[in-house]
Amino acid sequence: MLITKRDPLKGEIKIPSDKSITHRAIILGSLGDGSVEVRNYLAGADCLSTIACMEKLGVTIERAEKSLLIHGAGLHGLKAPTEILDAGNSGTTLRLLMGLTAAQPFKTTFTGDDSLKKRPLKRVIDPLSQMGATFSNSNLPLTVNGSKLRGITYRTAIASAQVKSSILLAGLFADAPTTIIIPPCRDHTELMLKACGVRLDGLTIYPATKLQMPSVIEIPNDISSAAFWIVLATLLDGSELVLKNIGLNETRTGLVDALIKMGAAIEIRNERRDLGERVGDLLIKSARLRGIEIGGEEIPRLIDEIPILAVAAAFAEGTTIIRDVGELRVKESDRLAAIVTEFNKLSPGAFKAEGDTLIIAGGKPKQFAACKTYGDHRIAMALAIMGAAAEGVELDDSNCVNISYPNFYGALLQ
Ligand code: S3P
């Protein structure tokens, strides 16, 4: 795929639906008593993996172009699968469903693609084992031996919403409340569980007898996909872009905050709440950026946006320092290595990793290069934006964007 320099972005770009919230709507909708219509769901490959897994657990899901009709099996209505569940590239599908199936009275075997086979699962196996489930091994393919679970208190230093959500799903079925002590990270699971009538006090979940699903769940558009256009509109002189119905959950808007700190012109309009989630429109005008330093609790709020934030930083004046980004090594690819190896091909000497810190020297010359995506959707899109903002880029495996943003290149090349 060849990307060349883009004209300024004007008018509106339609952003795909939120991947994290779509996964949760499919999983919780499958456990509800009645039917739920999930409007504006993301039909990206990761969410299709979750749909296929829930179907193998006996749930009926009708698919239309823009909505899903999920016929909930009830909290205790899942069926023992007769086939292996394939989570594809999706860590969210795998880790959340490991929590769910840990509590079922049957065995479930999971597999996934080569990237997912390398990702750490001990972080969910540990708490789920303490609750009483057992696992055939600690990498894919693996079998979850579901069991009657105990409520526990679990403390982890990893700010992972997948870990938190996996334990919450298991906790729904436990014999006593379960408490999770975890650094702040995205809270979509908690918000949706509350919208289904589940009792949650902070991060203590009380076992439920049923899920009272709303009849309709409307998924907002994905801030993590909007991120690419927010940065490109900021970088291309003369841009004025509107992005509508974006999910602006405070646990996800770290990129907007960081860019504003760097000098970006981003305005939020029509702010509202839907099932506890903050939603609004964004207006972005081009602006000159300067380097910043961030780290600690700011990182989970923009964990998936670090590749595109690094691109923005390469165009800023001065140096940007992003600390505490060790988790990037265990994403869909080793994103820290991908940034240093591939992004430097487009701006030689700009990107450096020192331990868990990413350092970006802004303002270095940009050039055209052929780059590798490592099959990682967010690396592919960040590289494409860097090329579109400067001298172009050629990507090897470009189809990986289908994971979260099936029409990404259509929007970029139009
Ligand atoms: C996600 C949580 C994050 C994020 C991923 C989606 C989720 O992963 O990077 O893209 O939907 O819960 P971690 O839980 O590994 O931080």
Coordinates of C-alpha atoms and ligand atoms in Angstrom, one line a residue:
M1 CA 0.0 0.0 0.0
L2 CA 1.4 3.4 -1.1
I3 CA 0.4 6.5 0.9
T4 CA 1.3 10.0 -0.4
K5 CA 1.1 13.4 1.2
R6 CA -2.5 14.4 1.9
D7 CA -4.3 17.7 1.4
P8 CA -5.7 19.4 4.5
L9 CA -8.6 17.6 6.2
K10 CA -11.9 19.5 5.8
G11 CA -15.5 18.7 6.7
E12 CA -16.4 15.4 8.4
I13 CA -14.9 11.9 8.5
K14 CA -17.2 9.1 9.8
I15 CA -15.3 7.1 12.5
P16 CA -15.9 3.4 13.1
S17 CA -17.6 2.2 16.3
D18 CA -15.8 1.6 19.5
K19 CA -14.1 -1.8 19.6
S20 CA -13.9 -2.1 23.4
I21 CA -17.6 -1.3 23.9
T22 CA -18.7 -3.5 21.1
H23 CA -16.9 -6.5 22.6
R24 CA -18.6 -5.9 26.0
A25 CA -22.1 -5.4 24.4
I26 CA -21.8 -8.7 22.6
I27 CA -20.6 -10.6 25.7
L28 CA -23.1 -9.1 28.2
G29 CA -25.9 -9.2 25.6
S30 CA -25.2 -12.9 25.3
L31 CA -25.8 -13.3 29.0
G32 CA -29.0 -11.3 29.2
D33 CA -32.5 -12.8 29.6
G34 CA -34.1 -11.2 26.6
S35 CA -33.0 -9.8 23.2
V36 CA -30.8 -6.7 22.9
E37 CA -30.3 -4.7 19.7
V38 CA -26.7 -3.5 19.5
R39 CA -26.8 -0.5 17.1
N40 CA -23.7 0.9 15.4
Y41 CA -21.5 -2.1 16.3
L42 CA -18.0 -2.4 15.0
A43 CA -17.8 -5.1 12.3
G44 CA -14.0 -5.2 12.5
A45 CA -12.2 -8.6 12.7
D46 CA -11.7 -8.5 16.5
C47 CA -15.4 -8.0 17.3
L48 CA -16.3 -10.6 14.7
S49 CA -14.1 -13.0 16.6
T50 CA -16.1 -12.3 19.8
I51 CA -19.4 -12.9 17.9
A52 CA -18.1 -16.2 16.5
C53 CA -17.0 -17.3 20.0
M54 CA -20.3 -16.5 21.6
E55 CA -22.1 -18.4 18.8
K56 CA -20.0 -21.4 19.6
L57 CA -21.1 -21.0 23.3
G58 CA -24.7 -21.4 22.0
V59 CA -25.8 -17.8 21.6
T60 CA -27.9 -16.8 18.6
I61 CA -26.8 -13.5 17.1
E62 CA -28.5 -12.0 14.0
R63 CA -26.2 -9.7 12.0
A64 CA -27.4 -6.8 9.9
E65 CA -25.2 -4.2 8.3
K66 CA -25.5 -1.6 11.1
S67 CA -26.9 -3.6 14.1
L68 CA -26.8 -6.9 15.9
L69 CA -29.8 -8.6 17.4
I70 CA -28.5 -10.8 20.3
H71 CA -30.8 -13.4 21.8
G72 CA -29.4 -13.6 25.3
A73 CA -28.9 -17.1 26.7
G74 CA -29.4 -15.9 30.2
L75 CA -26.7 -15.9 32.9
H76 CA -26.7 -19.7 33.2
G77 CA -27.7 -20.6 29.6
L78 CA -24.4 -21.0 27.8
K79 CA -23.7 -24.4 26.2
A80 CA -20.6 -26.5 26.2
P81 CA -18.8 -25.7 22.9
T82 CA -18.3 -28.6 20.4
E83 CA -15.5 -26.7 18.6
I84 CA -12.4 -24.7 19.5
L85 CA -13.1 -20.9 20.1
D86 CA -10.8 -18.8 17.8
A87 CA -10.1 -15.4 19.2
G88 CA -8.0 -14.4 16.1
N89 CA -5.9 -11.4 16.9
S90 CA -8.0 -10.2 19.8
G91 CA -6.6 -10.0 23.3
T92 CA -9.9 -8.6 24.5
T93 CA -11.9 -11.5 23.1
L94 CA -9.5 -14.1 24.7
R95 CA -9.0 -12.6 28.1
L96 CA -12.6 -11.6 28.7
L97 CA -13.9 -14.9 27.5
M98 CA -11.3 -16.8 29.7
G99 CA -13.0 -15.0 32.7
L100 CA -16.5 -15.9 31.5
T101 CA -15.8 -19.6 30.7
A102 CA -13.8 -20.0 33.9
A103 CA -17.2 -19.9 35.6
Q104 CA -19.1 -22.3 33.3
P105 CA -19.8 -25.9 34.1
F106 CA -17.8 -27.2 31.1
K107 CA -14.5 -27.0 29.3
T108 CA -13.6 -24.4 26.6
T109 CA -10.6 -24.5 24.4
F110 CA -9.2 -21.3 22.8
T111 CA -6.8 -20.6 20.1
G112 CA -5.8 -17.5 18.1
D113 CA -3.3 -16.1 15.5
D114 CA 0.5 -16.1 15.8
S115 CA 0.4 -12.7 17.6
L116 CA -2.1 -13.8 20.2
K117 CA -0.1 -17.0 20.8
K118 CA 2.7 -14.8 22.1
R119 CA 0.7 -12.5 24.4
P120 CA 0.9 -13.0 28.2
L121 CA -2.1 -14.9 29.7
K122 CA -0.6 -15.4 33.2
R123 CA -2.1 -12.1 34.2
V124 CA -5.6 -13.6 33.9
I125 CA -4.7 -17.2 34.7
D126 CA -3.4 -16.2 38.2
P127 CA -6.6 -14.5 39.5
L128 CA -9.0 -17.0 37.8
S129 CA -7.0 -19.9 39.3
Q130 CA -7.3 -18.3 42.7
M131 CA -11.1 -18.2 42.1
G132 CA -11.0 -22.0 41.4
A133 CA -10.7 -22.5 37.6
T134 CA -7.9 -24.6 36.1
F135 CA -6.1 -24.2 32.8
S136 CA -4.4 -26.8 30.6
N137 CA -1.3 -24.5 30.1
S138 CA -0.4 -20.9 30.0
N139 CA -0.3 -20.2 26.2
L140 CA -2.6 -20.8 23.3
P141 CA -4.1 -23.2 22.4
L142 CA -5.4 -23.7 26.0
T143 CA -8.3 -25.3 27.7
V144 CA -10.2 -23.5 30.5
N145 CA -11.7 -26.0 32.9
G146 CA -14.7 -24.1 34.2
S147 CA -15.7 -24.5 37.9
K148 CA -17.8 -23.1 40.6
L149 CA -15.8 -20.0 41.6
R150 CA -14.9 -18.4 44.9
G151 CA -15.1 -14.6 45.4
I152 CA -11.6 -13.2 46.1
T153 CA -9.7 -10.0 46.6
Y154 CA -7.1 -9.6 43.9
R155 CA -4.4 -7.0 43.6
T156 CA -2.4 -6.3 40.5
A157 CA 0.0 -3.5 39.4
I158 CA -0.8 -4.1 35.7
A159 CA -3.3 -1.3 34.6
S160 CA -5.1 -3.7 32.2
A161 CA -8.8 -3.4 31.5
Q162 CA -8.8 -6.8 30.0
V163 CA -7.5 -8.3 33.3
K164 CA -10.1 -6.2 35.3
S165 CA -12.9 -7.2 33.0
S166 CA -12.0 -10.9 33.0
I167 CA -12.1 -11.0 36.8
L168 CA -15.4 -9.0 36.8
L169 CA -17.0 -11.5 34.4
A170 CA -15.9 -14.4 36.5
G171 CA -17.0 -12.5 39.7
L172 CA -20.6 -12.4 38.3
F173 CA -20.8 -16.1 39.0
A174 CA -18.7 -16.5 42.2
D175 CA -20.1 -17.6 45.6
A176 CA -19.2 -14.3 47.3
P177 CA -18.2 -10.7 46.2
T178 CA -14.9 -10.2 44.4
T179 CA -12.8 -7.1 44.8
I180 CA -10.1 -6.0 42.3
I181 CA -7.4 -3.6 43.3
I182 CA -5.9 -2.3 40.1
P183 CA -4.5 1.0 38.8
P184 CA -7.1 3.1 36.9
C185 CA -7.8 1.9 33.3
R186 CA -10.8 1.9 31.0
D187 CA -14.1 1.2 32.8
H188 CA -16.5 0.2 30.0
T189 CA -17.2 -3.2 31.6
E190 CA -18.2 -1.6 35.0
L191 CA -20.4 1.0 33.3
M192 CA -22.2 -1.6 31.2
L193 CA -22.6 -4.1 34.1
K194 CA -24.2 -1.3 36.1
A195 CA -26.5 -0.5 33.2
C196 CA -27.6 -4.2 33.4
G197 CA -28.5 -3.9 37.1
V198 CA -25.4 -5.6 38.5
R199 CA -24.3 -4.4 41.9
L200 CA -20.8 -2.9 41.9
D201 CA -19.3 -0.9 44.8
G202 CA -16.2 0.6 43.3
L203 CA -14.4 -2.5 42.0
T204 CA -16.2 -5.0 44.3
I205 CA -18.7 -7.0 42.2
Y206 CA -21.5 -8.9 43.8
P207 CA -22.6 -12.2 42.2
A208 CA -25.7 -11.7 40.0
T209 CA -28.8 -13.9 39.4
K210 CA -29.6 -12.2 36.0
L211 CA -28.6 -9.4 33.7
Q212 CA -31.4 -6.9 32.9
M213 CA -30.1 -5.7 29.5
P214 CA -31.4 -2.5 28.0
S215 CA -33.4 -3.3 24.9
V216 CA -31.1 -1.1 22.8
I217 CA -27.4 -0.4 23.2
E218 CA -26.0 2.3 20.9
I219 CA -22.2 2.1 20.5
P220 CA -20.4 5.4 20.2
N221 CA -17.6 5.9 17.7
D222 CA -14.0 4.9 18.7
I223 CA -11.7 7.6 20.1
S224 CA -8.8 5.2 19.3
S225 CA -9.7 5.3 15.6
A226 CA -10.5 9.0 15.7
A227 CA -7.0 9.5 17.1
F228 CA -5.4 9.1 13.6
W229 CA -7.5 11.9 12.1
I230 CA -7.1 14.1 15.2
V231 CA -3.3 14.0 14.7
L232 CA -3.4 14.3 10.9
A233 CA -5.8 17.3 11.0
T234 CA -3.5 18.9 13.6
L235 CA -0.4 18.4 11.5
L236 CA -1.8 19.4 8.1
D237 CA -1.9 23.2 7.7
G238 CA -5.4 24.6 6.9
S239 CA -7.3 21.6 8.3
E240 CA -10.7 21.9 9.9
L241 CA -12.2 18.6 10.7
V242 CA -15.4 17.4 12.5
L243 CA -15.6 13.9 14.1
K244 CA -19.1 13.1 15.4
N245 CA -20.5 10.8 18.2
I246 CA -17.1 10.0 19.6
G247 CA -16.8 8.0 22.8
L248 CA -15.2 10.4 25.3
N249 CA -15.1 8.2 28.4
E250 CA -12.6 9.9 30.7
T251 CA -10.5 6.7 30.9
R252 CA -9.9 6.9 27.1
T253 CA -9.2 10.6 26.4
G254 CA -5.6 10.8 27.3
L255 CA -4.5 11.5 23.7
V256 CA -6.8 14.6 23.5
D257 CA -5.4 15.9 26.8
A258 CA -1.8 15.3 25.7
L259 CA -2.3 17.0 22.4
I260 CA -4.0 20.0 24.0
K261 CA -1.0 20.2 26.3
M262 CA 1.2 20.2 23.2
G263 CA -0.7 23.1 21.7
A264 CA -3.4 21.3 19.6
A265 CA -6.7 23.1 18.8
I266 CA -9.4 20.5 19.8
E267 CA -12.8 21.5 20.9
I268 CA -15.5 19.2 22.3
R269 CA -19.1 19.9 21.3
N270 CA -22.6 18.4 22.0
E271 CA -21.3 16.5 25.1
R272 CA -23.8 14.0 26.5
R273 CA -24.0 10.7 28.4
D274 CA -25.4 7.4 27.1
L275 CA -25.5 4.3 29.4
G276 CA -22.9 6.1 31.5
E277 CA -20.5 6.7 28.6
R278 CA -19.6 10.3 27.7
V279 CA -20.1 11.0 24.0
G280 CA -19.5 14.1 22.0
D281 CA -18.3 15.7 18.7
L282 CA -14.7 16.9 18.1
L283 CA -13.7 19.9 16.1
I284 CA -10.0 19.9 15.2
K285 CA -8.0 22.7 13.6
S286 CA -4.4 22.5 12.5
A287 CA -1.9 23.8 15.1
R288 CA 1.8 24.0 15.9
L289 CA 2.8 21.4 18.6
R290 CA 5.6 21.5 21.2
G291 CA 7.1 18.5 23.1
I292 CA 5.8 17.4 26.5
E293 CA 6.6 14.8 29.2
I294 CA 4.0 12.3 30.3
G295 CA 3.9 9.0 32.3
G296 CA 2.3 7.2 35.2
E297 CA -1.5 7.3 35.4
E298 CA -1.7 9.2 32.1
I299 CA -0.5 6.2 30.2
P300 CA -3.5 3.8 30.5
R301 CA -5.7 6.7 29.3
L302 CA -3.9 6.6 25.9
I303 CA -2.2 3.2 25.9
D304 CA -3.5 2.4 22.3
E305 CA -2.7 5.9 21.1
I306 CA 1.0 6.0 21.9
P307 CA 2.1 5.1 18.3
I308 CA 0.1 8.0 16.9
L309 CA 1.1 10.3 19.8
A310 CA 4.7 9.5 18.9
V311 CA 4.0 10.5 15.3
A312 CA 2.6 13.9 16.5
A313 CA 5.7 14.3 18.7
A314 CA 8.0 13.8 15.7
F315 CA 6.4 17.0 14.1
A316 CA 6.5 19.0 17.4
E317 CA 9.1 21.5 18.4
G318 CA 11.4 20.1 21.0
T319 CA 11.6 16.7 22.7
T320 CA 8.7 14.5 23.9
I321 CA 9.3 12.0 26.7
I322 CA 6.7 9.3 27.3
R323 CA 7.5 7.2 30.4
D324 CA 6.1 3.9 31.7
V325 CA 5.2 2.4 28.4
G326 CA 6.5 -1.2 29.0
E327 CA 3.1 -2.6 28.2
L328 CA 3.7 -1.6 24.6
R329 CA 6.0 -4.6 24.3
V330 CA 3.1 -7.1 24.7
K331 CA 0.4 -5.6 22.5
E332 CA -0.5 -6.9 19.0
S333 CA 3.2 -6.5 18.2
D334 CA 6.1 -5.2 20.2
R335 CA 5.0 -1.6 19.6
L336 CA 8.1 -0.1 21.3
A337 CA 10.4 -2.0 18.9
A338 CA 8.1 -1.2 15.9
I339 CA 8.1 2.5 16.7
V340 CA 11.9 2.6 17.0
T341 CA 12.6 0.4 14.0
E342 CA 10.0 1.6 11.5
F343 CA 9.1 5.2 12.5
N344 CA 12.9 6.1 12.4
K345 CA 12.8 5.1 8.7
L346 CA 10.5 8.1 8.1
S347 CA 12.4 10.5 10.4
P348 CA 15.9 9.2 11.0
G349 CA 17.1 9.5 14.6
A350 CA 13.8 10.9 15.9
F351 CA 12.7 7.8 18.0
K352 CA 14.5 6.2 20.9
A353 CA 13.6 3.8 23.7
E354 CA 15.4 3.7 27.0
G355 CA 14.0 1.0 29.2
D356 CA 10.3 1.8 29.5
T357 CA 10.6 5.3 28.2
L358 CA 10.0 6.5 24.7
I359 CA 11.9 9.7 23.7
I360 CA 11.0 11.5 20.5
A361 CA 13.1 14.3 19.1
G362 CA 10.7 16.6 17.2
G363 CA 11.4 18.5 14.0
K364 CA 13.9 16.1 12.4
P365 CA 13.7 15.9 8.6
K366 CA 11.1 13.5 7.2
Q367 CA 11.6 11.2 4.2
F368 CA 9.8 8.6 2.2
A369 CA 10.5 4.9 3.1
A370 CA 9.1 1.4 2.8
C371 CA 8.0 0.2 6.3
K372 CA 6.8 -2.9 8.0
T373 CA 3.6 -3.0 10.0
Y374 CA 4.3 -6.3 11.8
G375 CA 0.6 -7.1 11.1
D376 CA -0.4 -4.6 13.8
H377 CA -3.3 -2.4 12.9
R378 CA -2.3 0.6 15.0
I379 CA 1.3 0.5 13.8
A380 CA 0.0 0.4 10.2
M381 CA -2.3 3.4 10.7
A382 CA 0.3 5.5 12.6
L383 CA 2.8 4.9 9.8
A384 CA 0.2 5.8 7.2
I385 CA -0.6 9.1 9.0
M386 CA 3.1 9.9 9.3
G387 CA 3.5 9.4 5.6
A388 CA 0.4 11.3 4.8
A389 CA 1.7 14.3 6.9
A390 CA 5.1 14.3 5.2
E391 CA 6.8 12.5 2.3
G392 CA 4.7 9.4 1.9
V393 CA 5.2 5.8 3.0
E394 CA 4.9 2.3 1.6
L395 CA 3.4 -0.4 3.9
D396 CA 4.0 -4.1 3.5
D397 CA 1.1 -5.8 5.3
S398 CA -1.5 -3.1 5.2
N399 CA -4.7 -5.3 5.5
C400 CA -4.2 -5.6 9.3
V401 CA -6.2 -2.3 9.7
N402 CA -9.4 -4.5 9.4
I403 CA -8.9 -5.4 13.0
S404 CA -10.4 -2.1 14.2
Y405 CA -10.8 0.1 11.1
P406 CA -11.9 -1.7 7.9
N407 CA -12.2 1.4 5.7
F408 CA -9.2 3.3 7.0
Y409 CA -7.4 3.7 3.6
G410 CA -10.6 4.7 1.8
A411 CA -10.9 7.6 4.3
L412 CA -7.2 8.4 3.9
L413 CA -7.0 8.3 0.1
Q414 CA -10.4 10.1 -0.6
Ligands
S3P1 C1 -8.7 -3.2 26.0 C2 -7.8 -2.9 26.9 C3 -6.4 -2.6 26.6 C4 -6.2 -2.1 25.2 C5 -6.9 -2.9 24.2 C6 -8.4 -3.0 24.5 C7 -10.1 -3.5 26.4 O1 -5.5 -3.7 26.8 O2 -4.8 -1.9 24.9 O3 -6.7 -2.5 22.9 O4 -11.0 -3.5 25.5 O5 -10.2 -3.9 27.5 P1 -4.9 -4.1 28.2 O6 -6.0 -4.6 29.1 O7 -3.9 -5.2 27.9 O8 -4.2 -2.9 28.7

